[in-house]
Coordinates of C-alpha atoms in Angstrom, one line a residue:
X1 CA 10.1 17.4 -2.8
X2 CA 8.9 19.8 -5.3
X3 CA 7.3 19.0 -8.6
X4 CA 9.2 22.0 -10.0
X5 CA 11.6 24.8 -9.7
X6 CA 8.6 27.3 -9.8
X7 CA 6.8 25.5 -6.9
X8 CA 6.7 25.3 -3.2
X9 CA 7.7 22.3 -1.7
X10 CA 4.9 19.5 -1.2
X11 CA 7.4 17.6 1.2
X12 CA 10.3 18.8 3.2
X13 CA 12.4 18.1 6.1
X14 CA 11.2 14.5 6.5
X15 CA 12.6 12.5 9.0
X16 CA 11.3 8.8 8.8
X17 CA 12.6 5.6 9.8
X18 CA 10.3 2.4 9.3
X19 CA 11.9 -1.1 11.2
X20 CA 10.8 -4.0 9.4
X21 CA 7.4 -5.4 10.3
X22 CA 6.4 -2.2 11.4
X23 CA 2.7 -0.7 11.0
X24 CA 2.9 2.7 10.6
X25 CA -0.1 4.9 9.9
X26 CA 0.5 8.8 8.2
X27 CA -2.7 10.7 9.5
X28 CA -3.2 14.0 7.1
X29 CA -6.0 16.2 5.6
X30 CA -6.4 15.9 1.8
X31 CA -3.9 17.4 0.2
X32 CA -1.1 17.6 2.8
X33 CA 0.9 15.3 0.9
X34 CA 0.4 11.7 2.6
X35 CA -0.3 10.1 -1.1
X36 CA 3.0 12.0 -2.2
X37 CA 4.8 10.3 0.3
X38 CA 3.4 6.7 -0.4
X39 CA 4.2 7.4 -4.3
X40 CA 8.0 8.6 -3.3
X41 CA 8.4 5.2 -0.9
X42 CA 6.8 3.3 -3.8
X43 CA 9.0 4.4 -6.4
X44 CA 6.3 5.8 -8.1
X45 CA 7.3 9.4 -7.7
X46 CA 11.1 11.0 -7.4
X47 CA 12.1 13.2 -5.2
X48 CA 14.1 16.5 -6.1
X49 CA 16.6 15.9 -3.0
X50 CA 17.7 14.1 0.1
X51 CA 18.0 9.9 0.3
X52 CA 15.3 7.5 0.6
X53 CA 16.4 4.3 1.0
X54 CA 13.4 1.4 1.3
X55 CA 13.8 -2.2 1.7
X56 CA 18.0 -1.7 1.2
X57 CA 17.8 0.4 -2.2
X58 CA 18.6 3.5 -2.3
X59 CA 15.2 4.9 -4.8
X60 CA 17.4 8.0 -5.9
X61 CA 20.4 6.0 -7.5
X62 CA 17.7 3.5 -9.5
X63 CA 17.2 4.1 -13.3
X64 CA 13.9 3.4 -14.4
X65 CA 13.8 0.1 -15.2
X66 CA 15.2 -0.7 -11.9
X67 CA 12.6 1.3 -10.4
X68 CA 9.8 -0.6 -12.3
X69 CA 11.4 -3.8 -11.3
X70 CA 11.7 -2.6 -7.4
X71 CA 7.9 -1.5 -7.6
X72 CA 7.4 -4.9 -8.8
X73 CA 9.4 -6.9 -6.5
X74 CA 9.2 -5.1 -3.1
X75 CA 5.6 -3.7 -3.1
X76 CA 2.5 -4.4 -2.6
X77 CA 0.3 -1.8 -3.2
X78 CA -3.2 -1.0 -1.5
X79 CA -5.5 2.1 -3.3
X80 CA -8.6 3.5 -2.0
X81 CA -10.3 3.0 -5.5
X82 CA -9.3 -0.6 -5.2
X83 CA -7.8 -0.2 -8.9
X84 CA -8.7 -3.9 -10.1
X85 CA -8.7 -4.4 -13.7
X86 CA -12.2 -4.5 -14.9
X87 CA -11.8 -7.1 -17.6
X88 CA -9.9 -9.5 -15.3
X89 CA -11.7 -12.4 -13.0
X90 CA -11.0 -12.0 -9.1
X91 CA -8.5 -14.9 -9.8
X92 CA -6.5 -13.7 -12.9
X93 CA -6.3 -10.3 -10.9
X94 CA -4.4 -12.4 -8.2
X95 CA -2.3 -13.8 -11.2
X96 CA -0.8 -10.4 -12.3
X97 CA 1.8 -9.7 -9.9
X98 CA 3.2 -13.4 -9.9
X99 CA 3.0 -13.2 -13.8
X100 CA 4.7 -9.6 -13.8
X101 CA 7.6 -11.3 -11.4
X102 CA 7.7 -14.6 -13.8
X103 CA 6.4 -16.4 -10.5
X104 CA 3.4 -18.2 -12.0
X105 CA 1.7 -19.9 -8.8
X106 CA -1.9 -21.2 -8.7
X107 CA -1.8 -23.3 -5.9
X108 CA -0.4 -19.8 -3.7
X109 CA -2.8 -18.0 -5.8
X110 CA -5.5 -20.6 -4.3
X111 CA -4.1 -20.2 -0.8
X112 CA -4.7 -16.9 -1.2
X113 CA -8.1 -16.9 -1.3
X114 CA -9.2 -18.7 1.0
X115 CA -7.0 -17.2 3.6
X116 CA -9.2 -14.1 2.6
X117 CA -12.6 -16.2 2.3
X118 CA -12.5 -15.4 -1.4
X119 CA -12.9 -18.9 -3.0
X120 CA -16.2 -18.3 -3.6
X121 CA -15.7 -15.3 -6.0
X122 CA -12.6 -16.3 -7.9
X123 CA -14.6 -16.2 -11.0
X124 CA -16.3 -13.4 -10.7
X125 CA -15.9 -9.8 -12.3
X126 CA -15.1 -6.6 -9.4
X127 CA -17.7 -5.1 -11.1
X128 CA -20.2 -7.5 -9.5
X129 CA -18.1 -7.7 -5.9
X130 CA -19.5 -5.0 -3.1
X131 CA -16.7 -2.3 -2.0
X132 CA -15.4 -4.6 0.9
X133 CA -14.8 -7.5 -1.4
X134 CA -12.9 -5.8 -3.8
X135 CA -10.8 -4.3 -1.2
X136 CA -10.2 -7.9 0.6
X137 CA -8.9 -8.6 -3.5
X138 CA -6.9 -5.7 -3.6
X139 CA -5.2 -6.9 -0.2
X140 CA -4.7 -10.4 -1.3
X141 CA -3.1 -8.9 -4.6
X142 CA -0.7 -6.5 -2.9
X143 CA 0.5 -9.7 -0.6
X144 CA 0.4 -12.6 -3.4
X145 CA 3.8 -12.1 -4.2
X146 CA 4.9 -11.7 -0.6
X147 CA 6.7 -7.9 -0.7
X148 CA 8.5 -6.9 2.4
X149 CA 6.8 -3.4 2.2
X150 CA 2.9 -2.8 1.6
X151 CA 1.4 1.1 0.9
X152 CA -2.0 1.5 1.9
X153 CA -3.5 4.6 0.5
X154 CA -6.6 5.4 2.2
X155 CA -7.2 1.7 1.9
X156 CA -11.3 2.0 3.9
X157 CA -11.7 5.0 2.5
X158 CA -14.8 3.7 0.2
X159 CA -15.9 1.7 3.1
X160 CA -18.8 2.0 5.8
X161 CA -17.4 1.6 9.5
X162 CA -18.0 -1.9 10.0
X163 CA -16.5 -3.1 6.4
X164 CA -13.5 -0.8 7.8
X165 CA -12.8 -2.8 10.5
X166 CA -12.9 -5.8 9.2
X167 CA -10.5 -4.7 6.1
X168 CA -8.2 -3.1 8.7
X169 CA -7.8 -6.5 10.5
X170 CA -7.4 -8.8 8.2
X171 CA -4.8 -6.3 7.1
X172 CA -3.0 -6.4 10.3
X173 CA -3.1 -10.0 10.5
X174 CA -1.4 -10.8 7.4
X175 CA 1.2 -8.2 8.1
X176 CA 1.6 -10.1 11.3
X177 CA 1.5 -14.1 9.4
X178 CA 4.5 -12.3 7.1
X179 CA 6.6 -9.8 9.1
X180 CA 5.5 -7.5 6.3
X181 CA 6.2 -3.4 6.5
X182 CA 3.4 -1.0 6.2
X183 CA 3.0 2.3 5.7
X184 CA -0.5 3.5 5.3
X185 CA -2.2 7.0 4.9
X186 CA -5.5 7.9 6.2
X187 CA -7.5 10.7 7.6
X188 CA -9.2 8.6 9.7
X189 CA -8.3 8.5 13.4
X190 CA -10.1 5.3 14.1
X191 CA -8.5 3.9 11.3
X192 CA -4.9 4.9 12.2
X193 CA -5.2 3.0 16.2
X194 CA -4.8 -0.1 14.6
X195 CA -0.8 0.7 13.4
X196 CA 2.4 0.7 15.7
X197 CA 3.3 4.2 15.2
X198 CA 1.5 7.2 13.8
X199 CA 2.8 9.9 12.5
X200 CA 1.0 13.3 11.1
X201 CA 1.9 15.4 8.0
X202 CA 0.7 19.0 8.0
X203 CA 2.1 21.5 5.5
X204 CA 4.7 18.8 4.2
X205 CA 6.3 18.3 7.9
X206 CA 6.1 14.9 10.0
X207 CA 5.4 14.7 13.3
X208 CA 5.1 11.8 15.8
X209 CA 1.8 11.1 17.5
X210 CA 1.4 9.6 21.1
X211 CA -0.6 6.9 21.4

């Protein structure tokens, strides 16, 4: 992928096959293109060649509505800056993604937080939540309206070690609880043990890490 004719390729030669279920952690340095490749899975960006198929659709043959509707449907997204609407309450924030899909469900939306010990703050602002809560909301709103693929984007990024962890496996065990899909990008290491497979981008290439 290039973002112009005038530029070098940010990705190339990509090789990458995700089996469903599957965590799969990209390990890179800033810049080397993981985010890129989480926005071209997610629909978000469009490549300039080759195929990309995710969850049975093929992204390149999608206009852009459909692409707003497969973002919609099939994603769940997970951003280092959390990216929680200010002016919403921890519950309405929850609400979005089943009101975007015309899935209106309070009693799941309920479910939902206390499966992530989150009952307690469903009224309250993210502004007033610490970074580990408002990443436990941005989980719980990636997964509310159960898409078969989840992006993680340096999702403990903003976190000390210990809130890490703890984000990192109650991510893995509502993957598990779901048979969801993840990709996630990090440049953490420690963080990237927890996943099935790892891979690393360097220079826009892929390459498989042992375990």
């Amino acid at each position: 992928m290039r973002y112009s004719e005038h530029t070098s390729p940010v990705l190339q030669g990509l090789e990458l096959q995700v089996n469903r279920g599957e965590f799969v952690a990209i390990l890179g340095r800033s810049g080397s293109g993981k985010s890129t490749l989480l926005k071209l899975i997610g629909a978000m960006e469009q490549a300039t060649s080759g195929n990309l198929i995710v969850a049975g659709h093929n992204l390149g043959e999608l206009d852009e509505t459909a692409r707003t509707l497969f973002r919609r449907r099939k994603i769940g997204f997970v951003f280092q800056n959390y990216n929680l609407l200010s002016s919403l309450t921890v519950r309405d924030n929850l609400r979005l993604p089943l009101a975007l899909n015309r899935v209106p469900d309070d009693s799941r939306v309920q479910q939902q937080l206390e499966t992530l010990n989150l009952g307690h703050l469903r009224d309250r602002y993210p502004g007033s939540l610490s970074g580990g809560e408002q990443q436990r909301v941005a989980l719980a709103r990636a997964l509310i309206h159960r898409p078969p693929v989840v992006l993680a984007d340096e999702p403990t990024g903003n976190l000390d070690r210990s809130t890490s962890e703890e984000v990192l496996t109650l991510l893995q065990s509502l993957i598990r609880a779901h048979g969801t899909t993840v990709v996630m990008a990090t440049h953490s290491q420690e963080a990237a043990r927890i996943a099935d497979s790892i891979y690393a981008l360097d220079e826009g290439c892929l390459v498989a890490q042992h375990q």
